XYZ file of C-alpha atoms in Angstrom:
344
model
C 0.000 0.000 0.000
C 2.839 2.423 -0.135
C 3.257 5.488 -2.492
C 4.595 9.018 -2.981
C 2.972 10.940 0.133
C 1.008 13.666 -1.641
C -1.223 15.597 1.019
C 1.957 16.990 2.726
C 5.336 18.558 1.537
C 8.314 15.494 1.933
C 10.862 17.729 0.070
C 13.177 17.792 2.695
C 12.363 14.497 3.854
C 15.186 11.476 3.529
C 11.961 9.007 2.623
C 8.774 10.451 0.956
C 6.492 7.191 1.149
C 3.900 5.876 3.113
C 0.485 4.038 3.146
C -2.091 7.056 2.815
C -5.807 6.949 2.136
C -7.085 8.650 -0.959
C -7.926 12.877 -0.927
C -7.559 14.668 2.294
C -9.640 12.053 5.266
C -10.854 13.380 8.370
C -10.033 11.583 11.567
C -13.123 11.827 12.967
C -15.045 10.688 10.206
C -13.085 7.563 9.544
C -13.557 6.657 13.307
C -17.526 7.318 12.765
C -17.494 5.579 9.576
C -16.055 2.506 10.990
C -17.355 2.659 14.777
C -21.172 2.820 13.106
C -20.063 -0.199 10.650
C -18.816 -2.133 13.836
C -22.510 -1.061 15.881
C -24.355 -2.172 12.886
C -23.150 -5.407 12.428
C -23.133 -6.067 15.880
C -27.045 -5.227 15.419
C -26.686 -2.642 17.983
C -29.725 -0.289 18.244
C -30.202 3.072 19.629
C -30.485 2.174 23.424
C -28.024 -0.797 22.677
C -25.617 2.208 21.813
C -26.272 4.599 24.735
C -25.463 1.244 27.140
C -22.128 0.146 25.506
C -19.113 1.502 27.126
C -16.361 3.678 24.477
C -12.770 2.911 24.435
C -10.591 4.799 21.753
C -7.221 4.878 21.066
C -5.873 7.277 18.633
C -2.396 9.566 18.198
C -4.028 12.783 17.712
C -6.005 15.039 15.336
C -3.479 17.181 13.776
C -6.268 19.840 12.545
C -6.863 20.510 16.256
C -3.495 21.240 17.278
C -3.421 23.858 14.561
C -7.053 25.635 15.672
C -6.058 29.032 16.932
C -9.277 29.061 19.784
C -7.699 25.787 21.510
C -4.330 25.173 23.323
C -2.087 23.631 21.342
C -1.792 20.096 22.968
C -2.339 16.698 21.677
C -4.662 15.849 24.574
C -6.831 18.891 23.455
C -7.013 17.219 20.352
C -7.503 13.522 20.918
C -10.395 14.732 23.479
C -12.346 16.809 21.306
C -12.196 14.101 18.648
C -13.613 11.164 20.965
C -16.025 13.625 21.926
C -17.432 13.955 18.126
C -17.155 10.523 17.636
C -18.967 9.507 20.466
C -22.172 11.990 19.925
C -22.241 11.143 16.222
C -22.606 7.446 16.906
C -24.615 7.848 19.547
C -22.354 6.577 21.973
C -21.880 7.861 26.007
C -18.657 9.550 25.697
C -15.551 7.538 26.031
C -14.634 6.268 29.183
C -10.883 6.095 28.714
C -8.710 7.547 25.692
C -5.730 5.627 24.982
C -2.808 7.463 23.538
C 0.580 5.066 25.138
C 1.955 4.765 21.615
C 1.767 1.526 19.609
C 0.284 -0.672 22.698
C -2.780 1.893 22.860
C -5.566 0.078 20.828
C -4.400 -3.359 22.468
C -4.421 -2.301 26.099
C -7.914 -0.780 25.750
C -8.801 -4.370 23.947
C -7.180 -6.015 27.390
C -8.709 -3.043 29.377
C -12.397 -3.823 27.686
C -11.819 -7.449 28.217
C -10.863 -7.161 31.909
C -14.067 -4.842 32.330
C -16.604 -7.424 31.103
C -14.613 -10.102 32.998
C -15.269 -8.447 36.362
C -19.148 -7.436 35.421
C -18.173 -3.891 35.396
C -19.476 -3.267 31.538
C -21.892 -5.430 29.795
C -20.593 -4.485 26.193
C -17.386 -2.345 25.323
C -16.890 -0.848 21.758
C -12.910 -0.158 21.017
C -12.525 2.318 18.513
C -8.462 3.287 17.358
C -7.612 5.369 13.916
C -4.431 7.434 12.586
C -3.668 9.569 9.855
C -0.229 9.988 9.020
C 0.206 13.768 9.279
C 3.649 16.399 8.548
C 4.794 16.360 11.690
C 5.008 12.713 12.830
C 6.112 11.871 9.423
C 8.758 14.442 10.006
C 10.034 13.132 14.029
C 10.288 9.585 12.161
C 11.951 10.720 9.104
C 14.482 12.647 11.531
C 15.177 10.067 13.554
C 16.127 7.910 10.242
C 13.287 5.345 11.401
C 12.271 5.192 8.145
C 12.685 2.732 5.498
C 14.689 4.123 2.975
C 14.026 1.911 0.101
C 10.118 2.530 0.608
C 9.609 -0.996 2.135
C 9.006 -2.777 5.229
C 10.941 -6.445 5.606
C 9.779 -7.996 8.833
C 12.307 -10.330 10.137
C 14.493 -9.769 6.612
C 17.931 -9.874 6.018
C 18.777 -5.698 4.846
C 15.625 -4.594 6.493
C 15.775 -0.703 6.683
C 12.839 -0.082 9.158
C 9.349 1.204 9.110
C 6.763 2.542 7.196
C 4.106 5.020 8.764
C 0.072 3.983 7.554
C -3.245 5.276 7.753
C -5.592 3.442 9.359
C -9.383 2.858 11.432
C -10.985 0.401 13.200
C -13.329 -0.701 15.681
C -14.800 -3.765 17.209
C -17.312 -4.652 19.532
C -16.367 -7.122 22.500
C -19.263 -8.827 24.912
C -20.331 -12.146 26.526
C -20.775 -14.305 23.537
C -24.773 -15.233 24.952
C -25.672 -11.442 24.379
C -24.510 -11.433 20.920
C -26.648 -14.863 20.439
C -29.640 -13.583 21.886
C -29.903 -10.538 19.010
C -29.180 -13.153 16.576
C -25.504 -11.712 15.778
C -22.386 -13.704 14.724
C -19.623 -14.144 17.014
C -16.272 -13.677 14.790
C -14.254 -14.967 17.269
C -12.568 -15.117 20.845
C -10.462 -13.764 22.988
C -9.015 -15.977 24.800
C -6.020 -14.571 26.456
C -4.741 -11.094 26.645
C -1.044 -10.057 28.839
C 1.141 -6.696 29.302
C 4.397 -6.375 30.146
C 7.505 -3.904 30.767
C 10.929 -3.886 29.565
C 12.207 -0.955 31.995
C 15.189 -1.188 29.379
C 15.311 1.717 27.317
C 13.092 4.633 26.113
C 13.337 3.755 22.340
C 14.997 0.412 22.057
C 12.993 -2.615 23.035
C 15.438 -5.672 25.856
C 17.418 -7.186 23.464
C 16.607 -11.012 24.878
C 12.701 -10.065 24.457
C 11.960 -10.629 28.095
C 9.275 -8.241 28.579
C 7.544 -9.611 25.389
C 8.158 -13.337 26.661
C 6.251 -12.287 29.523
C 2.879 -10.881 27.907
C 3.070 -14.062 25.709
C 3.150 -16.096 28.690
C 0.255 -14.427 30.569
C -1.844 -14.827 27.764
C -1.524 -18.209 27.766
C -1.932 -18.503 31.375
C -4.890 -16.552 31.453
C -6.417 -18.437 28.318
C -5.519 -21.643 29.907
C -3.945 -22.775 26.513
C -0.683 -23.962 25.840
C 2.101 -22.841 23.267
C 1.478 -26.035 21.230
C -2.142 -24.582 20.179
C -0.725 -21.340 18.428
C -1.321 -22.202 14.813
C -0.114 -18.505 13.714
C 1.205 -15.254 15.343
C 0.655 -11.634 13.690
C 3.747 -10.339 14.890
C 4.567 -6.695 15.714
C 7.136 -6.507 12.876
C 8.015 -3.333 12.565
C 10.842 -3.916 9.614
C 13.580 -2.224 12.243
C 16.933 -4.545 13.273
C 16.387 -3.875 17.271
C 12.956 -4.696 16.989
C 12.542 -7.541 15.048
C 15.487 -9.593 16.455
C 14.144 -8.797 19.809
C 10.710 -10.069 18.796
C 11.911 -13.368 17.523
C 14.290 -13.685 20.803
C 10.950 -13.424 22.656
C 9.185 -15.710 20.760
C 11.928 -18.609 21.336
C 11.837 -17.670 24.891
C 8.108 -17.853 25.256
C 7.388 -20.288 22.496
C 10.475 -22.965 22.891
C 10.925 -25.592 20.812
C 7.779 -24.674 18.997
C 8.908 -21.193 18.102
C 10.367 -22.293 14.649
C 7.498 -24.252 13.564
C 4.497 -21.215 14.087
C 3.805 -19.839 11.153
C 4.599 -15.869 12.011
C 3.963 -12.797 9.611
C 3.826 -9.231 9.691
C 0.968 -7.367 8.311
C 2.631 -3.922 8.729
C 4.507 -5.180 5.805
C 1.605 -4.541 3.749
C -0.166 -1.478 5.670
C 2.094 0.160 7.001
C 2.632 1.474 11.051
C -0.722 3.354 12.225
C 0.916 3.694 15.767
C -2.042 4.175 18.205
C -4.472 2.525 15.995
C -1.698 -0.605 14.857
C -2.404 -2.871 17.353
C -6.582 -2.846 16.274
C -6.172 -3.038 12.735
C -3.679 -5.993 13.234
C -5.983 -7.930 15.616
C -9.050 -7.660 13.193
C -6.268 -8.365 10.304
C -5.510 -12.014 12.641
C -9.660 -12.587 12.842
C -10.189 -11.896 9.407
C -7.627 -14.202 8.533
C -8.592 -16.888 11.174
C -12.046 -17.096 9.801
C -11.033 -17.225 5.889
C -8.380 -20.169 6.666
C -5.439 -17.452 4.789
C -2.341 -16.361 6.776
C -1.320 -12.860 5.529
C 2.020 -12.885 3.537
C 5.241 -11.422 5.958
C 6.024 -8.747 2.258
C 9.431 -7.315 1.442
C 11.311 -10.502 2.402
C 14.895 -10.646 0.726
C 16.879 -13.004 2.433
C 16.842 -14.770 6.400
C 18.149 -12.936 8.879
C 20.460 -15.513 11.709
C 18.825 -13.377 14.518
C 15.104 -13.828 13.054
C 15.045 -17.468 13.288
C 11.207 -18.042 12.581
C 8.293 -19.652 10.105
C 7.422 -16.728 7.875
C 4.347 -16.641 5.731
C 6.232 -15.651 2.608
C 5.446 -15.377 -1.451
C 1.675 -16.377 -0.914
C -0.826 -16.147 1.774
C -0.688 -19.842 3.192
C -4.083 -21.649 3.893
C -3.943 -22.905 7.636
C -6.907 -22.570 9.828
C -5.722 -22.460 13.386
C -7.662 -22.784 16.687
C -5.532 -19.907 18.232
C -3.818 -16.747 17.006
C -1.543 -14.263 18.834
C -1.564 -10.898 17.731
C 1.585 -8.729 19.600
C 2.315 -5.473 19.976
C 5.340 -3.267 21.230
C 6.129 0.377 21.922
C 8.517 2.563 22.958
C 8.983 3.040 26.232
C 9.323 -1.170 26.988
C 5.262 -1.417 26.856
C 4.326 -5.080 25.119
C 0.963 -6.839 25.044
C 0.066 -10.093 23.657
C -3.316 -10.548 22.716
C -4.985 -14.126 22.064
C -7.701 -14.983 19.615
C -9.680 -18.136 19.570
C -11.705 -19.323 16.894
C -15.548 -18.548 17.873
């Protein structure tokens, strides 16, 4: 999905490529679009609506930050967009915006998850989105993040690092007997769900994947499964050397002997880094794929990499239809989540 950006100047930029949506979006009104797609086909009514609780994760609304009548802060922004959202779907307003980087969307999932768990929320409805604006674009480009040959290789040999992507979604998560009684399909489960800290470093992620191994292993725990029933992981694979050996350190750690014999792909290969809103679009990528029996192809491979030591999906999308999926998330700062999806 990646091409010339055109809705911003990249003159001066070292990369001038990303995975953009057509004409000039709107935060806000993707996250409507899709929230109101997710409330409909969870055959949510009105009053169904009013009692769900709102979780959103998002980086920002860049438009805000530049409105002369507000302060110019990113929480001023992200606010004032759940807000709309929330009154245009006809939704309470958010209980909790999530804006901790690349683990956002998945810790409100675990956070939502958690809620209904305890019988403190009946239904929860976690929205994320990100549109890849000048200024972002700009920090990553600086910081030579980017991928200078305008491509992500997870877990590749001459990987160059990441690609920033546009990007919505929003699912609905409940007991599965509410969805039966309106007559709704349940896409699938989750299972399992576990956080973890490195407390290494503020960009780099523990080089041995400990912190990972960890959220792995409590999402196991808490699913009661073991590592033999992962038939495929959507891994964070962010296309950066640190990252991606440190990701396939933790998966040998938390995985074992099994590790090498998981089939393991990265769909930001294909669309791109939405921060906030990754770790959502990846988990519905891993349902989506669960349900049609297809594991997403790990793009951009050139060669193996000794330190990436895994099963990767590669050339075409391989037909497997496991029982469990792990979709995993890092960010900086040490956060890591693991999130585990059963079939429904």
């Amino acid at each position: 999905a990646f091409s010339q950006v055109s809705s911003f100047g990249t003159d001066r930029c070292r990369v001038r490529v990303a995975a953009t949506l057509p004409g000039t979006p709107v935060l806000a009104d993707e996250l409507a679009t899709v929230v109101g797609q997710a409330c409909d086909a969870a055959g949510l009514d009105p009053q169904g609506r009013a009692d769900t609780v709102f979780l959103l994760a998002l980086h920002g609304d860049p438009a805000a930050t530049r409105d002369p009548a507000a302060t110019s802060t990113v929480s001023t922004g992200t606010g004032s967009t759940a807000a709309a959202v929330a009154a245009r779907c006809g939704l309470p307003s958010p209980a909790r915006v999530y804006t901790t980087a690349c683990v956002a969307a998945s810790t409100a999932i675990a956070d939502a998850a958690a809620m209904i768990s305890a019988g403190r929320a009946s239904r929860v409805i976690v929205a994320a989105g990100h549109l890849v604006d000048a200024d972002t674009f700009g920090v990553f480009d600086a910081g030579r993040v980017l991928a200078s040959d305008g491509q992500v290789r997870p877990f590749s040999a001459g990987r160059q690092g990441l690609l920033l992507g546009d990007g919505a979604a929003a699912v609905v998560l409940e007991p599965a007997a509410a969805a039966d009684q309106r007559g709704v399909p349940v896409l699938a489960r989750l299972a399992g769900w576990g956080r973890a800290g490195d407390a290494y470093h503020v960009c780099q992620p523990r080089p041995d994947g400990t912190g990972l191994a960890r959220a792995i292993g409590a999402a196991l725990s808490r699913a009661q499964a073991n590592r033999t029933d992962i038939g495929y992981v959507n891994a964070n694979g962010t296309g950066t050397a640190f990252a991606d050996a440190s990701e396939a350190a933790a998966l040998h750690q938390a995985l074992g002997s099994d590790a090498g014999q998981i089939p393991v792909s990265s769909s930001k290969s294909v669309h791109g880094h939405a921060l906030e809103a990754s770790a959502l679009i990846e988990l519905v990528v891993t349902v989506l794929a669960m349900r049609a029996g297809l594991l997403p192809v790990n793009a951009g491979f050139l060669a193996p990499d000794s330190e990436c030591e895994l099963d990767l999906v590669l050339g075409t999308a391989r037909e497997v239809r496991p029982g469990y999926c792990l979709s995993l998330n890092a960010a900086f700062g040490g956060a890591n989540t693991a999130l585990l999806v059963a079939a429904a």
